[in-house]
Structure formats: structure tokens, C-alpha cells
Amino acid sequence: MKYIFVAGAPGSKWSSVVKNIYWSGDINHTDYSEKRTYYHDASGTYDLMHLGAYFDPGMEFALPENISALDRSQLENIFDQPFEDRLNKIKIIKSHLFSEYIDYLKFLFPEVPIITVHRDDDACMGWWVKCGHFDITYPSYQSYFKDFRNMAQIIKRQNAAIRTAQQNYPGQSAETNQQLARILGISLPPAEHRQVYADNDIKVTVI
């Protein structure tokens, strides 16, 4: 397995889902750098919340607004940019835009699991604002997401797309990051990264 795809709207807490499987020994960590981190205290403690590369229109690793304009080889060229291949480990590719192109991703990459992360629209918007909104330093939300009204519309659209995908594809729901690792077939992350998704008001499904 070369990739794991992750889809979630801004504010879905999808970055916490990624962070708590990222340190599995089977994951490629070469996309990590200090400039690709973001800390915030929205949870009450000052923690590392964003790490590694993000892929979206206007972000460091830019995707076109219409992913279906690219074929598998073109997408792989973008996905592989921040990584070193020498480790031959699994690359986590996370994009908000994936939410709207799950059918196309399933067509092009049938072997790749897609982690979908869902929360209610208002909860997503509220959490994203609390985490720093357009002042978030990595990744940058300013170019594509533009303003609060546009962000709210995108969150609503992406959450609706995730709900549709979860209905259309047989999947497996995970209640903890350890269960998620087992579904993905990767080694368990260190114990200090344990996460219970119900405690974070998030629904995690692998399709």
C-alpha cells in the first residue's frame, strides 16, 4: 500500500485523526518539517495539531479545484513531492478537497483506503475559528477559502459529500485510533497518541 487518503472539512478535527496514526512505524514521516507544523491551544493546552504536508488549492502542495482533470500519474506526481521514497513506507495524503472527489479517487486508486472524518457543519466552523481561522500559519487557508462566508459554504458542501460517500461505499467505522490502525493494517502508534473519537465528537469511517 503506497498511500492512505484522508478527507475531512476544515474544523472536522481530521488533523487530530492524522496526528494520532502518523507515528505508526509503517508511515512515511519525510513530509515532516518544522515549517509544516501548527500549534494551538483550542483544546485548553498548547499542542501540536497540524503536521506534515497538506494538499489543497492554494496550499503548499496545490491541487486544482477539479481533481478529475488529472489522471493517476499526474496526481501521484503531486502527492509524492514532499516525501522521500527511500523508506518504502505509506504516505498519508490529506486534502479537504478529497471530500468532493471520493468517487474519482476510488476509480483511480481502488487499492487505497480513504479515511473520512465528519462533524456537524456548525461544529466544524466553530472549531476552525477557535483554532485560528485565517491566521493559521500552516496550512494557509487564505487563497482558496478566501473569507468566512466562503469557508462556511465549503464546509457545508464537503460534509454533505462525505455523508453521501459513507452511504454509497461499504466501509468500516473506527471508534479509536488503535482500531483505525487495525482497519488500515498498519502497526499501532505509540500509546501516548491514543484517541477516542467520541470524546472529540467526530465520526471516522474508512471506505
PDB file of C-alpha atoms in Angstrom:
ATOM      1  CA  MET A   1       0.000   0.000   0.000  1.00  0.00           C
ATOM      2  CA  LYS A   2       1.565   3.263  -1.163  1.00  0.00           C
ATOM      3  CA  TYR A   3      -0.955   5.792   0.174  1.00  0.00           C
ATOM      4  CA  ILE A   4      -3.635   6.445   2.746  1.00  0.00           C
ATOM      5  CA  PHE A   5      -6.005   9.247   1.739  1.00  0.00           C
ATOM      6  CA  VAL A   6      -7.708  11.424   4.359  1.00  0.00           C
ATOM      7  CA  ALA A   7     -10.790  13.558   3.659  1.00  0.00           C
ATOM      8  CA  GLY A   8     -12.457  15.993   6.026  1.00  0.00           C
ATOM      9  CA  ALA A   9     -13.874  19.503   6.033  1.00  0.00           C
ATOM     10  CA  PRO A  10     -11.992  22.312   7.789  1.00  0.00           C
ATOM     11  CA  GLY A  11     -12.719  22.123  11.520  1.00  0.00           C
ATOM     12  CA  SER A  12     -13.630  18.422  11.401  1.00  0.00           C
ATOM     13  CA  LYS A  13     -10.666  17.665  13.670  1.00  0.00           C
ATOM     14  CA  TRP A  14      -9.287  15.491  10.884  1.00  0.00           C
ATOM     15  CA  SER A  15      -5.766  16.693  11.697  1.00  0.00           C
ATOM     16  CA  SER A  16      -6.047  15.037  15.121  1.00  0.00           C
ATOM     17  CA  VAL A  17      -7.051  11.796  13.424  1.00  0.00           C
ATOM     18  CA  VAL A  18      -3.962  12.036  11.217  1.00  0.00           C
ATOM     19  CA  LYS A  19      -1.653  13.036  14.070  1.00  0.00           C
ATOM     20  CA  ASN A  20      -2.648  10.042  16.153  1.00  0.00           C
ATOM     21  CA  ILE A  21      -1.816   7.454  13.480  1.00  0.00           C
ATOM     22  CA  TYR A  22       1.073   9.398  11.906  1.00  0.00           C
ATOM     23  CA  TRP A  23       3.684   7.972  14.272  1.00  0.00           C
ATOM     24  CA  SER A  24       2.942   4.368  13.350  1.00  0.00           C
ATOM     25  CA  GLY A  25       6.158   2.682  12.267  1.00  0.00           C
ATOM     26  CA  ASP A  26       4.608   1.954   8.864  1.00  0.00           C
ATOM     27  CA  ILE A  27       4.056   5.616   7.938  1.00  0.00           C
ATOM     28  CA  ASN A  28       6.459   7.730   5.875  1.00  0.00           C
ATOM     29  CA  HIS A  29       7.404  10.744   8.005  1.00  0.00           C
ATOM     30  CA  THR A  30       9.650  12.505   5.497  1.00  0.00           C
ATOM     31  CA  ASP A  31       6.976  15.155   4.801  1.00  0.00           C
ATOM     32  CA  TYR A  32       7.532  16.428   8.361  1.00  0.00           C
ATOM     33  CA  SER A  33       9.409  19.671   8.947  1.00  0.00           C
ATOM     34  CA  GLU A  34       9.121  22.458  11.492  1.00  0.00           C
ATOM     35  CA  LYS A  35       7.664  24.804   8.888  1.00  0.00           C
ATOM     36  CA  ARG A  36       4.900  22.256   8.276  1.00  0.00           C
ATOM     37  CA  THR A  37       3.622  22.363  11.848  1.00  0.00           C
ATOM     38  CA  TYR A  38       0.989  24.417  13.635  1.00  0.00           C
ATOM     39  CA  TYR A  39       0.369  24.592  17.369  1.00  0.00           C
ATOM     40  CA  HIS A  40      -2.744  25.959  19.051  1.00  0.00           C
ATOM     41  CA  ASP A  41      -4.484  25.909  22.437  1.00  0.00           C
ATOM     42  CA  ALA A  42      -8.109  25.472  21.329  1.00  0.00           C
ATOM     43  CA  SER A  43      -8.331  22.259  23.376  1.00  0.00           C
ATOM     44  CA  GLY A  44      -7.136  24.021  26.525  1.00  0.00           C
ATOM     45  CA  THR A  45      -3.495  23.026  26.207  1.00  0.00           C
ATOM     46  CA  TYR A  46      -0.917  24.258  23.719  1.00  0.00           C
ATOM     47  CA  ASP A  47      -0.431  21.278  21.421  1.00  0.00           C
ATOM     48  CA  LEU A  48       0.952  20.354  18.027  1.00  0.00           C
ATOM     49  CA  MET A  49      -2.122  19.903  15.849  1.00  0.00           C
ATOM     50  CA  HIS A  50      -1.037  20.206  12.208  1.00  0.00           C
ATOM     51  CA  LEU A  51       1.964  18.298  10.915  1.00  0.00           C
ATOM     52  CA  GLY A  52       3.207  17.162   7.537  1.00  0.00           C
ATOM     53  CA  ALA A  53       2.068  18.180   4.068  1.00  0.00           C
ATOM     54  CA  TYR A  54      -1.443  19.348   3.193  1.00  0.00           C
ATOM     55  CA  PHE A  55      -2.822  19.232  -0.341  1.00  0.00           C
ATOM     56  CA  ASP A  56      -5.467  21.726  -1.476  1.00  0.00           C
ATOM     57  CA  PRO A  57      -5.900  24.584  -3.932  1.00  0.00           C
ATOM     58  CA  GLY A  58      -3.738  27.490  -2.787  1.00  0.00           C
ATOM     59  CA  MET A  59      -1.741  25.430  -0.287  1.00  0.00           C
ATOM     60  CA  GLU A  60       1.937  24.496  -0.398  1.00  0.00           C
ATOM     61  CA  PHE A  61       1.158  21.374  -2.425  1.00  0.00           C
ATOM     62  CA  ALA A  62      -1.547  22.701  -4.684  1.00  0.00           C
ATOM     63  CA  LEU A  63      -4.289  20.657  -6.256  1.00  0.00           C
ATOM     64  CA  PRO A  64      -6.553  22.028  -8.971  1.00  0.00           C
ATOM     65  CA  GLU A  65     -10.131  22.747  -7.938  1.00  0.00           C
ATOM     66  CA  ASN A  66     -11.164  19.980 -10.331  1.00  0.00           C
ATOM     67  CA  ILE A  67      -9.153  16.902  -9.387  1.00  0.00           C
ATOM     68  CA  SER A  68     -10.825  14.905 -12.151  1.00  0.00           C
ATOM     69  CA  ALA A  69      -8.838  16.943 -14.693  1.00  0.00           C
ATOM     70  CA  LEU A  70      -5.762  14.930 -13.648  1.00  0.00           C
ATOM     71  CA  ASP A  71      -5.006  11.262 -14.210  1.00  0.00           C
ATOM     72  CA  ARG A  72      -3.419   8.883 -11.714  1.00  0.00           C
ATOM     73  CA  SER A  73       0.153   9.597 -12.792  1.00  0.00           C
ATOM     74  CA  GLN A  74      -0.349  13.371 -12.560  1.00  0.00           C
ATOM     75  CA  LEU A  75      -1.859  13.093  -9.099  1.00  0.00           C
ATOM     76  CA  GLU A  76       0.933  10.817  -7.903  1.00  0.00           C
ATOM     77  CA  ASN A  77       3.481  13.368  -9.074  1.00  0.00           C
ATOM     78  CA  ILE A  78       1.837  15.932  -6.770  1.00  0.00           C
ATOM     79  CA  PHE A  79       1.327  13.525  -3.866  1.00  0.00           C
ATOM     80  CA  ASP A  80       4.949  12.368  -3.889  1.00  0.00           C
ATOM     81  CA  GLN A  81       6.537  15.847  -3.877  1.00  0.00           C
ATOM     82  CA  PRO A  82       7.069  16.288  -0.108  1.00  0.00           C
ATOM     83  CA  PHE A  83       8.261  12.729   0.539  1.00  0.00           C
ATOM     84  CA  GLU A  84      11.456  10.728   0.180  1.00  0.00           C
ATOM     85  CA  ASP A  85      10.798   7.285  -1.310  1.00  0.00           C
ATOM     86  CA  ARG A  86      13.855   5.561   0.109  1.00  0.00           C
ATOM     87  CA  LEU A  87      11.905   4.299   3.152  1.00  0.00           C
ATOM     88  CA  ASN A  88       9.243   2.499   1.096  1.00  0.00           C
ATOM     89  CA  LYS A  89       6.604   3.336   3.698  1.00  0.00           C
ATOM     90  CA  ILE A  90       2.999   4.508   3.425  1.00  0.00           C
ATOM     91  CA  LYS A  91       2.353   8.170   2.622  1.00  0.00           C
ATOM     92  CA  ILE A  92      -0.614   9.886   4.267  1.00  0.00           C
ATOM     93  CA  ILE A  93      -2.169  12.290   1.758  1.00  0.00           C
ATOM     94  CA  LYS A  94      -4.665  14.694   3.304  1.00  0.00           C
ATOM     95  CA  SER A  95      -6.867  17.103   1.414  1.00  0.00           C
ATOM     96  CA  HIS A  96     -10.142  18.832   2.231  1.00  0.00           C
ATOM     97  CA  LEU A  97     -10.905  18.683  -1.489  1.00  0.00           C
ATOM     98  CA  PHE A  98     -10.844  14.863  -1.443  1.00  0.00           C
ATOM     99  CA  SER A  99     -14.272  15.025   0.192  1.00  0.00           C
ATOM    100  CA  GLU A 100     -15.773  16.126  -3.118  1.00  0.00           C
ATOM    101  CA  TYR A 101     -13.913  13.622  -5.316  1.00  0.00           C
ATOM    102  CA  ILE A 102     -14.224  10.332  -3.490  1.00  0.00           C
ATOM    103  CA  ASP A 103     -15.848   8.620  -6.490  1.00  0.00           C
ATOM    104  CA  TYR A 104     -12.956   9.667  -8.718  1.00  0.00           C
ATOM    105  CA  LEU A 105     -10.326   8.666  -6.159  1.00  0.00           C
ATOM    106  CA  LYS A 106     -11.963   5.260  -5.728  1.00  0.00           C
ATOM    107  CA  PHE A 107     -11.903   4.857  -9.514  1.00  0.00           C
ATOM    108  CA  LEU A 108      -8.248   5.869  -9.948  1.00  0.00           C
ATOM    109  CA  PHE A 109      -6.889   4.323  -6.723  1.00  0.00           C
ATOM    110  CA  PRO A 110      -9.144   1.359  -5.879  1.00  0.00           C
ATOM    111  CA  GLU A 111      -6.477  -0.131  -3.605  1.00  0.00           C
ATOM    112  CA  VAL A 112      -6.090   2.988  -1.439  1.00  0.00           C
ATOM    113  CA  PRO A 113      -8.164   3.317   1.762  1.00  0.00           C
ATOM    114  CA  ILE A 114      -9.859   6.669   2.277  1.00  0.00           C
ATOM    115  CA  ILE A 115     -10.331   7.882   5.845  1.00  0.00           C
ATOM    116  CA  THR A 116     -13.390  10.141   6.045  1.00  0.00           C
ATOM    117  CA  VAL A 117     -13.816  12.402   9.072  1.00  0.00           C
ATOM    118  CA  HIS A 118     -17.167  14.054   9.768  1.00  0.00           C
ATOM    119  CA  ARG A 119     -18.599  16.554  12.253  1.00  0.00           C
ATOM    120  CA  ASP A 120     -21.644  18.811  12.007  1.00  0.00           C
ATOM    121  CA  ASP A 121     -21.229  21.959   9.920  1.00  0.00           C
ATOM    122  CA  ASP A 122     -21.554  24.408  12.823  1.00  0.00           C
ATOM    123  CA  ALA A 123     -19.148  22.398  14.966  1.00  0.00           C
ATOM    124  CA  CYS A 124     -16.605  22.428  12.128  1.00  0.00           C
ATOM    125  CA  MET A 125     -16.873  26.158  11.590  1.00  0.00           C
ATOM    126  CA  GLY A 126     -16.689  26.913  15.312  1.00  0.00           C
ATOM    127  CA  TRP A 127     -13.622  24.724  15.856  1.00  0.00           C
ATOM    128  CA  TRP A 128     -11.794  26.085  12.818  1.00  0.00           C
ATOM    129  CA  VAL A 129     -12.379  29.654  14.045  1.00  0.00           C
ATOM    130  CA  LYS A 130     -11.234  28.714  17.553  1.00  0.00           C
ATOM    131  CA  CYS A 131      -8.067  27.148  16.141  1.00  0.00           C
ATOM    132  CA  GLY A 132      -7.039  30.394  14.461  1.00  0.00           C
ATOM    133  CA  HIS A 133      -9.184  30.678  11.290  1.00  0.00           C
ATOM    134  CA  PHE A 134      -7.334  32.644   8.593  1.00  0.00           C
ATOM    135  CA  ASP A 135      -4.436  33.289  10.985  1.00  0.00           C
ATOM    136  CA  ILE A 136      -3.494  29.590  10.919  1.00  0.00           C
ATOM    137  CA  THR A 137       0.100  29.593   9.743  1.00  0.00           C
ATOM    138  CA  TYR A 138       0.192  26.085   8.273  1.00  0.00           C
ATOM    139  CA  PRO A 139      -1.506  25.209   6.072  1.00  0.00           C
ATOM    140  CA  SER A 140      -2.654  28.528   4.612  1.00  0.00           C
ATOM    141  CA  TYR A 141      -6.406  28.838   4.108  1.00  0.00           C
ATOM    142  CA  GLN A 142      -6.408  32.340   2.672  1.00  0.00           C
ATOM    143  CA  SER A 143      -6.086  31.784  -1.063  1.00  0.00           C
ATOM    144  CA  TYR A 144      -8.777  29.198  -1.829  1.00  0.00           C
ATOM    145  CA  PHE A 145     -11.126  29.568   1.146  1.00  0.00           C
ATOM    146  CA  LYS A 146     -10.986  33.395   0.933  1.00  0.00           C
ATOM    147  CA  ASP A 147     -13.406  34.558   3.658  1.00  0.00           C
ATOM    148  CA  PHE A 148     -15.731  33.299   6.382  1.00  0.00           C
ATOM    149  CA  ARG A 149     -18.799  33.109   4.163  1.00  0.00           C
ATOM    150  CA  ASN A 150     -16.974  31.067   1.545  1.00  0.00           C
ATOM    151  CA  MET A 151     -15.488  28.836   4.244  1.00  0.00           C
ATOM    152  CA  ALA A 152     -18.948  28.103   5.646  1.00  0.00           C
ATOM    153  CA  GLN A 153     -20.204  27.149   2.192  1.00  0.00           C
ATOM    154  CA  ILE A 154     -17.239  24.857   1.571  1.00  0.00           C
ATOM    155  CA  ILE A 155     -17.643  23.136   4.950  1.00  0.00           C
ATOM    156  CA  LYS A 156     -21.319  22.500   4.208  1.00  0.00           C
ATOM    157  CA  ARG A 157     -20.551  21.148   0.727  1.00  0.00           C
ATOM    158  CA  GLN A 158     -17.698  18.909   1.857  1.00  0.00           C
ATOM    159  CA  ASN A 159     -19.599  17.466   4.803  1.00  0.00           C
ATOM    160  CA  ALA A 160     -22.539  16.664   2.523  1.00  0.00           C
ATOM    161  CA  ALA A 161     -20.172  14.905   0.106  1.00  0.00           C
ATOM    162  CA  ILE A 162     -18.665  12.857   2.936  1.00  0.00           C
ATOM    163  CA  ARG A 163     -22.112  11.779   4.156  1.00  0.00           C
ATOM    164  CA  THR A 164     -23.009  10.682   0.626  1.00  0.00           C
ATOM    165  CA  ALA A 165     -19.763   8.722   0.270  1.00  0.00           C
ATOM    166  CA  GLN A 166     -20.291   6.991   3.610  1.00  0.00           C
ATOM    167  CA  GLN A 167     -23.719   5.880   2.390  1.00  0.00           C
ATOM    168  CA  ASN A 168     -22.542   4.794  -1.064  1.00  0.00           C
ATOM    169  CA  TYR A 169     -19.464   2.783  -0.145  1.00  0.00           C
ATOM    170  CA  PRO A 170     -19.215  -0.120   2.265  1.00  0.00           C
ATOM    171  CA  GLY A 171     -16.858   0.958   4.982  1.00  0.00           C
ATOM    172  CA  GLN A 172     -15.665   0.315   8.487  1.00  0.00           C
ATOM    173  CA  SER A 173     -16.225   2.758  11.308  1.00  0.00           C
ATOM    174  CA  ALA A 174     -13.475   3.270  13.867  1.00  0.00           C
ATOM    175  CA  GLU A 175     -14.000   4.331  17.462  1.00  0.00           C
ATOM    176  CA  THR A 176     -10.338   4.847  18.380  1.00  0.00           C
ATOM    177  CA  ASN A 177      -7.063   5.468  16.585  1.00  0.00           C
ATOM    178  CA  GLN A 178      -5.932   1.983  17.560  1.00  0.00           C
ATOM    179  CA  GLN A 179      -8.964   0.474  15.882  1.00  0.00           C
ATOM    180  CA  LEU A 180      -8.327   2.706  12.867  1.00  0.00           C
ATOM    181  CA  ALA A 181      -4.752   1.404  12.630  1.00  0.00           C
ATOM    182  CA  ARG A 182      -6.021  -2.178  12.666  1.00  0.00           C
ATOM    183  CA  ILE A 183      -8.548  -1.434   9.903  1.00  0.00           C
ATOM    184  CA  LEU A 184      -5.763   0.123   7.820  1.00  0.00           C
ATOM    185  CA  GLY A 185      -3.417  -2.773   8.523  1.00  0.00           C
ATOM    186  CA  ILE A 186      -0.656  -0.592   9.975  1.00  0.00           C
ATOM    187  CA  SER A 187       1.265  -1.031  13.197  1.00  0.00           C
ATOM    188  CA  LEU A 188      -0.190   0.656  16.256  1.00  0.00           C
ATOM    189  CA  PRO A 189       1.063   4.155  17.041  1.00  0.00           C
ATOM    190  CA  PRO A 190       2.713   4.779  20.429  1.00  0.00           C
ATOM    191  CA  ALA A 191       0.361   4.560  23.408  1.00  0.00           C
ATOM    192  CA  GLU A 192       0.610   8.288  24.187  1.00  0.00           C
ATOM    193  CA  HIS A 193      -1.243   9.009  20.949  1.00  0.00           C
ATOM    194  CA  ARG A 194      -4.402   7.165  21.981  1.00  0.00           C
ATOM    195  CA  GLN A 195      -7.549   8.959  20.770  1.00  0.00           C
ATOM    196  CA  VAL A 196     -11.216   8.112  21.379  1.00  0.00           C
ATOM    197  CA  TYR A 197     -13.213   9.674  18.569  1.00  0.00           C
ATOM    198  CA  ALA A 198     -16.486  10.017  20.506  1.00  0.00           C
ATOM    199  CA  ASP A 199     -14.625  12.199  23.013  1.00  0.00           C
ATOM    200  CA  ASN A 200     -13.824  14.573  20.146  1.00  0.00           C
ATOM    201  CA  ASP A 201     -17.328  14.481  18.617  1.00  0.00           C
ATOM    202  CA  ILE A 202     -16.082  13.033  15.332  1.00  0.00           C
ATOM    203  CA  LYS A 203     -17.141  10.153  13.116  1.00  0.00           C
ATOM    204  CA  VAL A 204     -14.334   8.263  11.401  1.00  0.00           C
ATOM    205  CA  THR A 205     -15.025   5.782   8.605  1.00  0.00           C
ATOM    206  CA  VAL A 206     -12.650   4.008   6.221  1.00  0.00           C
ATOM    207  CA  ILE A 207     -14.090   3.431   2.762  1.00  0.00           C
TER     208      ILE A 207
END
